[in-house]
């Protein structure tokens, strides 16, 4: 048993104070190591840069410490129990970090708990203390780590700080902890207690939120089959003015959500903001199976010292992205038109970028560390998202399986096969495993089709496959810079495209990014330029878009822009707008196939 203790004497300095008690250290000199990344977020984050004041002691002496690399340390050999103390600076409010101030505390174990190398399999106890200052005395604690004193499946009843248990180090760092003042909302899904922890300032319809999340959770549990793989689950939601994101864990998820995306009291409709929030919750909850348990073989176990490569993120993020919104219609939270709008937005995201012609979904997965997670202004030209393209690959596999088996099999069966195989054999998913399952279910060789989806940059067969469920995919021009696609807009569509992402700034417009070989780039404009005049006039973004709406192909604009502090003039010849914004509409054919695919009515009544 390794004993950890975390508290804070000075939250306003943003320090967590850590203590580790190692009863039987390695006699050659115990090594301690902090992860350099955390599962679910594929970027080297070097959490050790926030670690300070490291000391180690036995009952009667201080041990010498030798640093081995950026995130590991070796203690002087000794044969008695050791206490290790250190502090961690916590000022990252993202779901991937640790944060502590006068208002609340939050941490991912990966940011704060040193691993006792060689003893990672041992069970751990962690005493989570209330921070010292007066203002923290009324704080509560929320985590999916079970309390030592309670029955293991009832951490929800322990509102207090105290000793929690983890099966091993891997478990210890997979339960983020929130402390402060928050609202707890409980519900059951298929007999499993769930809680929503809402922190930050908000005003929302809490009963509605619980009711809607319950439907999503029950849908996912039944999708993979009861019983659920966890005996308790927690949605930790940090409510902010602006922000969005989530990170999956084995029995919880940490989310950042906009205040406006929570359900408003007295409003029954699911507006676009709330739909996004429900989709995010659905996404992270689906991960409880797909990536937290069914996972790439390369992640078994996670090597948190350096990058771990897999070509399979398209399946773990893409299939999850496919089912997150599909679950919303399947459990009756949104209508068909709303679902098709979301799907069309994903089609639009992929089709708008030239990156889809350069990078395959497998390559996007493999290079996530340096490309997807480190996007710059050229990203849309250079890479494709394994989330968005992965979602469309999942759609293609689903519709193809339904078509070739006359509706007898679908991607749902692929996921259940993967789940069954995980439960029966454990082990991870290797390259080619998903293709093998699809071929078995189809009872034919679909390898050329699957290879084209996953390992090629050719266009996806979306139009043909959507037609098999009576959905017509139509491209059009983007109406304006906020147009994400999904809606059938026929009026006020521009004929030309300046082909640059712009935002308002004092005195004009900032160029954020440019489409490769688009009008603005061919004229010489670059990301970072500040446009101060077009044809001699200063414009804000709405005025710029109005001007673009009136322009014709071949028109020339004289653009004055600062590059750094040097004024430049560019002659921009406007090219025709690309038809890469999509909307989807049911075409009144194949109504039965579409109904079965979306499972409308079938599950809503549950
Ligand atoms: Zn995800």
Coordinates of C-alpha atoms and ligand atoms in Angstrom, one line a residue:
X1 CA 0.0 0.0 0.0
X2 CA 1.3 3.4 -1.0
X3 CA 0.0 6.3 1.0
X4 CA -0.6 9.7 -0.6
X5 CA -1.7 12.9 1.0
X6 CA -2.7 16.0 -0.8
X7 CA -3.8 19.3 0.8
X8 CA -2.9 23.0 0.6
X9 CA -1.6 25.4 3.1
X10 CA -1.7 28.3 0.6
X11 CA -4.4 28.0 -2.1
X12 CA -4.0 31.7 -2.9
X13 CA -0.4 30.9 -4.0
X14 CA -1.9 28.0 -6.1
X15 CA 0.1 25.3 -4.4
X16 CA -1.0 21.8 -3.6
X17 CA 1.2 20.2 -0.8
X18 CA 1.9 16.5 -1.4
X19 CA 3.2 13.7 0.9
X20 CA 3.9 10.2 -0.1
X21 CA 4.7 7.5 2.4
X22 CA 6.6 4.5 0.9
X23 CA 6.8 1.6 3.4
X24 CA 9.2 -0.6 1.5
X25 CA 11.3 1.4 -1.0
X26 CA 13.4 -0.2 -3.6
X27 CA 16.7 -1.0 -1.9
X28 CA 18.7 0.2 -4.9
X29 CA 17.3 3.7 -4.5
X30 CA 13.6 4.4 -5.1
X31 CA 12.7 6.1 -8.4
X32 CA 9.8 8.5 -8.5
X33 CA 8.2 9.7 -11.7
X34 CA 5.5 12.1 -12.8
X35 CA 3.6 11.5 -16.1
X36 CA 4.5 13.7 -19.1
X37 CA 1.0 13.4 -20.6
X38 CA -2.4 12.1 -19.5
X39 CA -4.6 9.5 -21.2
X40 CA -7.2 11.0 -23.5
X41 CA -5.2 14.1 -24.4
X42 CA -2.3 13.3 -26.7
X43 CA 0.2 16.1 -26.1
X44 CA 3.4 16.0 -24.1
X45 CA 2.5 18.4 -21.3
X46 CA 5.5 18.0 -19.0
X47 CA 3.5 18.3 -15.7
X48 CA 6.9 18.1 -13.9
X49 CA 7.5 21.7 -14.8
X50 CA 5.1 22.6 -12.0
X51 CA 6.8 20.4 -9.3
X52 CA 9.0 22.1 -6.7
X53 CA 10.4 21.7 -3.2
X54 CA 11.0 17.9 -3.5
X55 CA 12.4 16.3 -0.4
X56 CA 12.7 12.8 1.0
X57 CA 13.2 11.7 4.5
X58 CA 13.4 8.5 6.6
X59 CA 12.5 8.7 10.4
X60 CA 16.0 10.1 11.1
X61 CA 17.6 11.6 8.1
X62 CA 17.2 13.4 4.8
X63 CA 17.9 11.5 1.7
X64 CA 19.9 12.7 -1.3
X65 CA 17.9 13.0 -4.5
X66 CA 19.4 12.6 -8.0
X67 CA 17.3 13.9 -10.9
X68 CA 17.4 11.3 -13.7
X69 CA 15.5 13.3 -16.4
X70 CA 12.8 16.0 -16.7
X71 CA 10.3 14.0 -14.8
X72 CA 12.0 11.3 -12.7
X73 CA 14.1 11.3 -9.6
X74 CA 16.1 8.7 -7.7
X75 CA 16.3 8.7 -3.9
X76 CA 19.4 7.7 -2.0
X77 CA 19.2 3.9 -1.2
X78 CA 17.8 3.0 2.2
X79 CA 16.0 0.1 3.8
X80 CA 13.4 1.9 5.9
X81 CA 10.1 3.7 5.2
X82 CA 10.4 7.0 3.3
X83 CA 8.3 10.2 3.3
X84 CA 8.5 12.3 0.2
X85 CA 7.2 15.8 0.2
X86 CA 6.8 18.3 -2.6
X87 CA 4.5 21.0 -4.0
X88 CA 2.7 21.4 -7.3
X89 CA 1.9 24.8 -8.7
X90 CA -1.8 24.6 -10.0
X91 CA -3.0 27.3 -12.2
X92 CA -4.4 25.5 -15.2
X93 CA -8.2 25.6 -15.3
X94 CA -8.5 23.2 -18.3
X95 CA -9.8 19.6 -17.8
X96 CA -6.3 18.4 -18.4
X97 CA -4.6 20.2 -15.5
X98 CA -4.7 21.2 -11.9
X99 CA -6.1 24.4 -10.5
X100 CA -6.3 25.9 -7.0
X101 CA -7.4 29.3 -5.8
X102 CA -9.7 30.8 -3.1
X103 CA -12.8 29.7 -5.0
X104 CA -12.1 26.0 -5.7
X105 CA -9.5 23.3 -6.2
X106 CA -9.3 20.7 -9.0
X107 CA -6.7 18.2 -10.1
X108 CA -6.0 15.3 -12.4
X109 CA -3.8 12.8 -10.6
X110 CA -1.4 12.8 -13.5
X111 CA -0.5 16.4 -12.6
X112 CA 0.2 15.8 -8.9
X113 CA 0.9 12.2 -7.9
X114 CA 4.4 10.9 -8.4
X115 CA 4.5 7.2 -9.3
X116 CA 6.6 5.0 -7.0
X117 CA 8.3 3.2 -9.8
X118 CA 8.2 -0.6 -9.5
X119 CA 5.2 -0.4 -7.1
X120 CA 2.6 0.9 -9.6
X121 CA 0.6 -2.2 -9.2
X122 CA 0.1 -1.7 -5.5
X123 CA -3.1 -0.4 -4.1
X124 CA -3.0 3.3 -3.0
X125 CA -4.7 5.3 -0.3
X126 CA -5.0 9.0 -0.7
X127 CA -5.9 11.3 2.0
X128 CA -7.5 14.4 0.4
X129 CA -7.3 17.2 3.0
X130 CA -9.3 20.3 3.1
X131 CA -7.0 23.3 2.4
X132 CA -6.0 25.2 5.5
X133 CA -7.5 28.7 5.1
X134 CA -10.8 29.8 6.7
X135 CA -12.5 30.2 3.4
X136 CA -12.1 26.5 2.5
X137 CA -13.8 25.3 5.6
X138 CA -17.2 24.9 4.0
X139 CA -15.8 23.3 0.8
X140 CA -17.1 19.9 -0.4
X141 CA -15.3 17.3 -2.3
X142 CA -16.3 15.4 -5.5
X143 CA -14.5 12.5 -7.1
X144 CA -15.3 9.0 -8.4
X145 CA -12.5 7.6 -6.3
X146 CA -14.2 5.5 -3.6
X147 CA -14.0 6.5 0.1
X148 CA -12.2 4.1 2.4
X149 CA -14.8 4.2 5.0
X150 CA -17.8 3.8 2.8
X151 CA -18.9 0.8 0.7
X152 CA -16.9 1.1 -2.5
X153 CA -19.9 1.9 -4.7
X154 CA -21.1 4.8 -2.5
X155 CA -18.6 7.6 -2.7
X156 CA -21.6 9.9 -3.4
X157 CA -22.6 9.7 0.2
X158 CA -19.3 11.0 1.4
X159 CA -19.6 14.8 0.9
X160 CA -16.5 15.2 2.9
X161 CA -12.7 15.1 2.5
X162 CA -10.9 12.1 3.8
X163 CA -9.2 8.9 2.7
X164 CA -10.0 7.5 -0.7
X165 CA -8.8 4.2 -2.3
X166 CA -7.3 3.3 -5.6
X167 CA -6.6 -0.2 -6.9
X168 CA -3.2 0.9 -8.3
X169 CA -1.4 3.9 -9.7
X170 CA -3.2 3.7 -13.0
X171 CA -6.5 3.9 -11.1
X172 CA -5.3 6.7 -8.8
X173 CA -4.6 9.1 -11.7
X174 CA -7.9 8.3 -13.5
X175 CA -10.3 10.1 -11.1
X176 CA -10.1 13.9 -11.2
X177 CA -11.0 15.6 -8.0
X178 CA -13.1 18.8 -7.6
X179 CA -13.3 20.7 -4.3
X180 CA -15.1 23.9 -3.4
X181 CA -18.8 24.9 -3.4
X182 CA -20.9 23.1 -6.0
X183 CA -24.3 21.7 -6.7
X184 CA -24.7 17.9 -6.6
X185 CA -27.5 16.4 -8.7
X186 CA -28.1 12.7 -8.4
X187 CA -29.9 10.2 -10.7
X188 CA -29.8 6.5 -11.4
X189 CA -29.2 4.9 -14.8
X190 CA -29.9 1.2 -15.1
X191 CA -29.5 0.9 -11.4
X192 CA -26.1 2.7 -11.3
X193 CA -25.9 5.8 -9.2
X194 CA -24.8 8.9 -11.2
X195 CA -24.1 12.4 -10.1
X196 CA -23.7 15.7 -11.8
X197 CA -21.3 18.1 -10.1
X198 CA -21.9 21.7 -11.2
X199 CA -19.4 24.3 -10.1
X200 CA -19.0 27.9 -11.1
X201 CA -21.9 30.4 -11.4
X202 CA -25.0 29.3 -13.2
X203 CA -28.8 29.2 -13.1
X204 CA -30.4 26.2 -14.9
X205 CA -33.1 23.6 -14.8
X206 CA -31.4 21.0 -12.7
X207 CA -34.2 18.4 -12.9
X208 CA -34.3 18.6 -16.6
X209 CA -30.6 18.2 -16.9
X210 CA -30.7 15.1 -14.7
X211 CA -33.6 13.7 -16.7
X212 CA -31.9 14.2 -20.0
X213 CA -28.6 12.8 -18.9
X214 CA -30.3 9.8 -17.5
X215 CA -31.8 9.0 -20.9
X216 CA -28.4 9.3 -22.5
X217 CA -26.7 7.1 -19.9
X218 CA -29.3 4.4 -20.1
X219 CA -29.1 4.5 -23.8
X220 CA -25.3 3.9 -23.8
X221 CA -25.5 1.2 -21.0
X222 CA -28.2 -0.7 -23.0
X223 CA -26.3 -0.2 -26.2
X224 CA -23.3 -2.2 -24.9
X225 CA -25.5 -4.3 -22.7
X226 CA -26.1 -4.4 -18.9
X227 CA -24.5 -4.4 -16.5
X228 CA -22.7 -1.2 -16.8
X229 CA -18.9 -1.5 -16.4
X230 CA -18.8 1.0 -13.4
X231 CA -20.8 1.0 -10.2
X232 CA -20.8 4.8 -9.9
X233 CA -20.4 7.6 -12.4
X234 CA -19.8 11.4 -12.0
X235 CA -20.1 14.2 -14.5
X236 CA -17.9 17.0 -13.2
X237 CA -19.0 20.2 -15.0
X238 CA -17.2 23.5 -14.6
X239 CA -19.5 26.2 -15.8
X240 CA -17.8 29.2 -17.4
X241 CA -18.7 32.2 -19.6
X242 CA -16.7 30.9 -22.6
X243 CA -15.2 27.5 -23.0
X244 CA -15.8 24.0 -24.1
X245 CA -14.2 20.7 -23.6
X246 CA -14.1 17.4 -21.9
X247 CA -11.9 14.5 -20.8
X248 CA -13.0 11.0 -20.3
X249 CA -12.2 8.8 -17.3
X250 CA -13.2 5.3 -16.2
X251 CA -15.9 6.4 -13.8
X252 CA -16.2 10.1 -14.4
X253 CA -15.7 12.9 -16.9
X254 CA -14.5 16.5 -16.5
X255 CA -16.3 19.0 -18.6
X256 CA -16.1 22.7 -19.2
X257 CA -19.3 24.1 -20.4
X258 CA -20.7 27.6 -21.2
X259 CA -23.3 29.0 -18.9
X260 CA -25.6 29.5 -21.8
X261 CA -25.4 25.8 -22.8
X262 CA -27.2 24.6 -19.7
X263 CA -31.0 24.1 -19.9
X264 CA -33.0 27.2 -19.1
X265 CA -35.8 27.0 -16.6
X266 CA -39.2 26.9 -18.2
X267 CA -37.9 26.2 -21.7
X268 CA -38.7 22.8 -23.1
X269 CA -36.9 23.0 -26.4
X270 CA -33.4 21.8 -26.9
X271 CA -31.6 24.8 -28.4
X272 CA -28.3 24.6 -30.3
X273 CA -26.2 25.4 -27.2
X274 CA -27.9 22.8 -25.0
X275 CA -27.7 20.3 -27.8
X276 CA -23.9 20.8 -28.0
X277 CA -23.7 20.3 -24.2
X278 CA -25.8 17.1 -24.4
X279 CA -23.6 15.9 -27.3
X280 CA -20.5 16.5 -25.2
X281 CA -21.8 14.6 -22.2
X282 CA -22.9 11.8 -24.5
X283 CA -19.4 11.7 -26.1
X284 CA -17.5 11.4 -22.9
X285 CA -19.9 8.9 -21.4
X286 CA -19.6 6.7 -24.5
X287 CA -15.8 6.7 -23.9
X288 CA -16.5 4.8 -20.7
X289 CA -16.6 1.8 -23.0
X290 CA -14.8 3.0 -26.1
X291 CA -11.2 4.0 -25.1
X292 CA -11.4 3.6 -21.4
X293 CA -11.9 -0.1 -21.6
X294 CA -11.9 -1.1 -25.3
X295 CA -8.6 0.6 -26.2
X296 CA -5.7 0.4 -28.6
X297 CA -3.3 -2.4 -27.8
X298 CA -0.6 0.3 -27.7
X299 CA -2.3 1.8 -24.6
X300 CA -2.0 -1.4 -22.6
X301 CA -0.5 -0.2 -20.4
X302 CA -0.1 3.5 -21.0
X303 CA 3.5 4.6 -21.2
X304 CA 3.2 8.1 -19.8
X305 CA 6.9 8.9 -20.2
X306 CA 6.6 9.7 -23.9
X307 CA 4.4 9.6 -27.0
X308 CA 2.6 6.3 -27.7
X309 CA 1.7 5.8 -31.3
X310 CA -1.5 4.3 -32.8
X311 CA -3.3 4.6 -36.1
X312 CA -6.6 3.9 -34.4
X313 CA -7.7 7.2 -32.9
X314 CA -10.1 7.6 -35.8
X315 CA -12.0 4.6 -34.3
X316 CA -11.8 5.7 -30.6
X317 CA -12.6 9.3 -31.2
X318 CA -14.4 9.0 -34.5
X319 CA -16.8 6.2 -33.6
X320 CA -17.4 8.0 -30.3
X321 CA -18.2 11.2 -32.2
X322 CA -20.6 9.3 -34.4
X323 CA -22.6 7.8 -31.5
X324 CA -22.6 10.9 -29.3
X325 CA -25.1 12.7 -31.5
X326 CA -26.8 9.6 -32.8
X327 CA -27.7 8.7 -29.2
X328 CA -29.5 12.1 -28.9
X329 CA -32.0 11.2 -31.6
X330 CA -32.1 7.5 -30.6
X331 CA -33.2 8.4 -27.1
X332 CA -35.7 11.0 -28.3
X333 CA -33.9 14.2 -27.2
X334 CA -33.7 15.7 -30.6
X335 CA -35.6 15.4 -33.9
X336 CA -34.5 14.0 -37.2
X337 CA -33.9 17.4 -38.7
X338 CA -31.7 18.4 -35.8
X339 CA -29.6 15.2 -36.1
X340 CA -29.2 15.6 -39.8
X341 CA -28.1 19.2 -39.2
X342 CA -25.4 18.0 -36.8
X343 CA -24.2 15.3 -39.2
X344 CA -24.1 17.8 -42.1
X345 CA -21.9 20.1 -39.9
X346 CA -19.4 17.2 -39.6
X347 CA -19.4 16.6 -43.3
X348 CA -18.8 20.3 -43.8
X349 CA -15.9 20.4 -41.3
X350 CA -14.1 17.6 -43.3
X351 CA -15.0 18.8 -46.8
X352 CA -13.9 22.4 -46.2
X353 CA -10.3 21.6 -45.5
X354 CA -7.7 20.7 -48.1
X355 CA -6.1 18.6 -45.4
X356 CA -8.5 15.8 -46.2
X357 CA -6.6 15.3 -49.5
X358 CA -3.2 15.1 -47.8
X359 CA -3.7 13.1 -44.6
X360 CA -5.5 9.8 -44.1
X361 CA -7.5 9.1 -40.9
X362 CA -4.9 6.6 -39.8
X363 CA -2.1 9.2 -40.4
X364 CA -4.0 11.8 -38.5
X365 CA -4.3 9.4 -35.6
X366 CA -0.6 8.5 -35.7
X367 CA 0.5 12.1 -35.8
X368 CA -1.9 13.4 -33.2
X369 CA 1.0 14.5 -30.9
X370 CA 2.5 16.9 -33.3
X371 CA -0.3 17.8 -35.7
X372 CA -3.9 17.6 -34.3
X373 CA -2.8 18.7 -30.8
X374 CA -0.5 21.4 -32.1
X375 CA -2.6 23.0 -34.8
X376 CA -1.4 26.3 -36.4
X377 CA -3.0 28.6 -39.0
X378 CA -2.2 26.1 -41.8
X379 CA -4.0 23.2 -40.1
X380 CA -7.0 23.1 -42.3
X381 CA -4.8 22.9 -45.4
X382 CA -2.5 20.3 -43.9
X383 CA -4.4 17.8 -41.7
X384 CA -7.8 16.1 -41.3
X385 CA -9.4 15.7 -37.9
X386 CA -9.6 12.0 -36.8
X387 CA -12.7 13.1 -34.8
X388 CA -14.6 14.5 -37.8
X389 CA -13.3 12.2 -40.5
X390 CA -13.5 9.3 -38.0
X391 CA -17.1 10.1 -37.4
X392 CA -17.8 10.0 -41.2
X393 CA -15.9 6.7 -41.5
X394 CA -18.1 5.3 -38.7
X395 CA -21.2 6.5 -40.7
X396 CA -19.9 4.9 -43.9
X397 CA -19.2 1.6 -42.2
X398 CA -22.6 1.6 -40.4
X399 CA -24.5 2.4 -43.6
X400 CA -22.5 -0.1 -45.7
X401 CA -23.0 -2.9 -43.2
X402 CA -26.8 -2.2 -43.1
X403 CA -26.9 -2.1 -47.0
X404 CA -25.0 -5.4 -47.6
X405 CA -26.8 -7.3 -44.9
X406 CA -30.2 -5.9 -45.7
X407 CA -30.4 -4.3 -42.4
X408 CA -29.4 -7.4 -40.3
X409 CA -26.1 -5.9 -39.1
X410 CA -24.7 -2.5 -38.3
X411 CA -21.9 -0.7 -36.6
X412 CA -23.8 -1.3 -33.4
X413 CA -22.9 -5.0 -33.8
X414 CA -19.2 -4.1 -34.4
X415 CA -19.1 -2.2 -31.1
X416 CA -20.8 -5.0 -29.2
X417 CA -18.3 -7.5 -30.7
X418 CA -15.4 -5.3 -29.5
X419 CA -17.0 -5.0 -26.1
X420 CA -17.6 -8.7 -25.8
X421 CA -14.1 -9.5 -26.8
X422 CA -12.8 -7.0 -24.2
X423 CA -14.9 -8.6 -21.5
X424 CA -14.0 -12.1 -22.4
X425 CA -10.4 -11.8 -23.3
X426 CA -9.2 -8.4 -22.2
X427 CA -6.4 -7.2 -24.4
X428 CA -6.4 -4.3 -26.8
X429 CA -7.5 -3.5 -30.3
X430 CA -4.8 -4.0 -33.0
X431 CA -4.6 -2.5 -36.4
X432 CA -7.0 -4.5 -38.6
X433 CA -9.2 -5.9 -35.8
X434 CA -12.1 -3.6 -36.7
X435 CA -11.9 -4.5 -40.4
X436 CA -11.9 -8.2 -39.5
X437 CA -15.1 -7.8 -37.4
X438 CA -16.8 -5.8 -40.1
X439 CA -15.9 -8.5 -42.7
X440 CA -17.2 -11.2 -40.5
X441 CA -20.5 -9.4 -39.8
X442 CA -20.9 -8.6 -43.5
X443 CA -20.0 -12.2 -44.4
X444 CA -17.9 -10.8 -47.3
X445 CA -14.6 -9.1 -48.0
X446 CA -15.0 -5.4 -47.5
X447 CA -11.3 -4.7 -47.2
X448 CA -10.9 -2.5 -50.3
X449 CA -13.9 -0.4 -49.1
X450 CA -12.5 -0.1 -45.6
X451 CA -9.0 0.6 -46.8
X452 CA -10.2 3.5 -48.8
X453 CA -12.0 5.0 -45.8
X454 CA -9.1 4.6 -43.3
X455 CA -5.9 4.6 -45.3
X456 CA -6.6 6.7 -48.3
X457 CA -7.3 10.4 -49.0
X458 CA -9.9 9.9 -51.7
X459 CA -13.4 11.3 -51.1
X460 CA -15.6 9.3 -48.8
X461 CA -18.6 7.6 -50.5
X462 CA -21.0 9.7 -48.4
X463 CA -23.5 10.6 -51.1
X464 CA -24.1 7.0 -52.2
X465 CA -24.3 5.6 -48.7
X466 CA -26.6 8.3 -47.3
X467 CA -28.9 7.6 -50.3
X468 CA -29.3 4.0 -49.0
X469 CA -31.2 5.4 -46.0
X470 CA -33.0 8.0 -48.0
X471 CA -30.9 11.0 -47.1
X472 CA -29.9 13.4 -49.8
X473 CA -26.5 15.3 -49.3
X474 CA -26.3 18.7 -50.9
X475 CA -23.4 21.1 -51.1
X476 CA -23.7 24.8 -51.3
X477 CA -21.6 27.9 -50.6
X478 CA -21.0 29.1 -47.1
X479 CA -23.3 32.0 -46.3
X480 CA -21.0 33.8 -43.9
X481 CA -18.1 33.2 -41.5
X482 CA -20.3 31.7 -38.8
X483 CA -22.0 29.3 -41.1
X484 CA -21.1 25.8 -39.9
X485 CA -23.4 24.1 -42.5
X486 CA -26.4 21.9 -41.8
X487 CA -29.1 24.3 -42.9
X488 CA -30.6 24.6 -46.3
X489 CA -29.9 28.3 -47.2
X490 CA -30.7 29.4 -50.8
X491 CA -30.7 33.2 -50.5
X492 CA -27.9 35.6 -49.9
X493 CA -25.2 33.2 -50.8
X494 CA -21.9 34.8 -52.0
X495 CA -20.6 34.0 -55.4
X496 CA -17.0 34.6 -54.4
X497 CA -14.7 33.8 -51.5
X498 CA -11.9 35.9 -50.1
X499 CA -10.8 32.5 -48.6
X500 CA -9.4 33.7 -45.3
X501 CA -10.5 33.4 -41.7
X502 CA -10.9 37.0 -40.3
X503 CA -11.8 38.6 -37.0
X504 CA -12.5 42.1 -36.0
X505 CA -9.7 44.0 -34.4
X506 CA -9.2 47.7 -33.5
X507 CA -8.9 49.6 -36.8
X508 CA -9.8 46.7 -39.1
X509 CA -9.6 43.0 -39.5
X510 CA -7.0 40.4 -38.4
X511 CA -6.2 37.6 -40.8
X512 CA -6.3 34.3 -38.8
X513 CA -5.8 31.7 -41.5
X514 CA -5.9 31.3 -45.3
X515 CA -7.2 28.6 -47.6
X516 CA -4.3 27.3 -49.7
X517 CA -4.5 28.7 -53.3
X518 CA -7.5 30.8 -52.2
X519 CA -8.0 34.4 -53.4
X520 CA -6.3 36.1 -50.4
X521 CA -3.3 33.7 -50.3
X522 CA -2.7 34.0 -54.1
X523 CA -2.6 37.8 -53.7
X524 CA 0.1 37.5 -51.0
X525 CA -1.8 38.0 -47.8
X526 CA -0.6 36.0 -44.8
X527 CA -1.9 34.9 -41.4
X528 CA -1.2 37.7 -38.9
X529 CA -1.7 40.6 -41.3
X530 CA -4.0 43.4 -40.2
X531 CA -6.3 44.6 -42.9
X532 CA -7.0 48.3 -42.5
X533 CA -8.8 49.1 -45.8
X534 CA -10.5 47.3 -48.7
X535 CA -10.9 49.6 -51.8
X536 CA -10.0 52.5 -49.6
X537 CA -12.5 51.9 -46.8
X538 CA -12.1 50.6 -43.3
X539 CA -14.4 47.6 -42.7
X540 CA -15.6 45.5 -39.8
X541 CA -16.5 41.9 -40.4
X542 CA -20.2 42.4 -41.1
X543 CA -19.3 45.2 -43.6
X544 CA -16.7 43.0 -45.2
X545 CA -19.1 40.1 -45.6
X546 CA -21.7 42.4 -47.2
X547 CA -19.1 43.6 -49.7
X548 CA -18.2 40.0 -50.4
X549 CA -21.9 39.2 -51.0
X550 CA -22.1 41.8 -53.7
X551 CA -18.9 40.8 -55.5
X552 CA -18.6 38.8 -58.7
X553 CA -16.0 36.3 -59.8
X554 CA -12.9 38.1 -61.2
X555 CA -13.6 41.4 -59.3
X556 CA -10.4 42.9 -58.0
X557 CA -10.1 44.4 -54.5
X558 CA -7.3 46.7 -53.4
X559 CA -6.4 45.6 -49.8
X560 CA -4.2 47.7 -47.5
X561 CA -2.8 45.7 -44.7
X562 CA 0.0 45.9 -42.1
X563 CA 2.4 43.0 -41.9
X564 CA 4.0 43.6 -38.5
X565 CA 4.6 47.4 -38.7
X566 CA 5.0 47.6 -42.5
X567 CA 2.1 48.7 -44.7
X568 CA 1.6 46.6 -47.8
X569 CA -0.9 46.8 -50.7
X570 CA -2.4 43.6 -52.2
X571 CA -4.5 43.2 -55.4
X572 CA -6.9 40.4 -54.6
X573 CA -8.7 38.8 -57.5
X574 CA -11.8 37.1 -56.2
X575 CA -12.3 33.4 -57.0
X576 CA -15.6 31.5 -57.1
X577 CA -16.7 30.3 -53.7
X578 CA -16.2 26.5 -53.1
X579 CA -19.4 24.4 -52.7
X580 CA -18.2 22.7 -49.6
X581 CA -20.9 23.5 -47.0
X582 CA -23.4 20.7 -46.7
X583 CA -27.0 20.1 -45.7
X584 CA -28.8 16.8 -45.5
X585 CA -32.5 16.2 -46.1
X586 CA -34.7 13.1 -46.1
X587 CA -35.9 12.4 -49.6
X588 CA -39.0 10.4 -48.7
X589 CA -37.5 7.2 -50.1
X590 CA -36.2 4.4 -47.9
X591 CA -38.2 5.8 -45.0
X592 CA -38.1 2.4 -43.2
X593 CA -34.3 2.1 -43.6
X594 CA -33.9 5.6 -42.2
X595 CA -36.2 5.0 -39.3
X596 CA -34.3 1.8 -38.4
X597 CA -30.9 3.5 -38.7
X598 CA -32.0 6.3 -36.4
X599 CA -34.1 3.9 -34.3
X600 CA -36.7 6.6 -34.0
X601 CA -39.6 5.6 -31.7
X602 CA -38.0 2.3 -30.9
X603 CA -36.0 3.5 -27.9
X604 CA -37.7 6.7 -27.2
X605 CA -40.6 4.8 -25.5
X606 CA -38.2 3.1 -23.0
Ligands
LIG1 ZN1 -13.4 11.9 -27.2

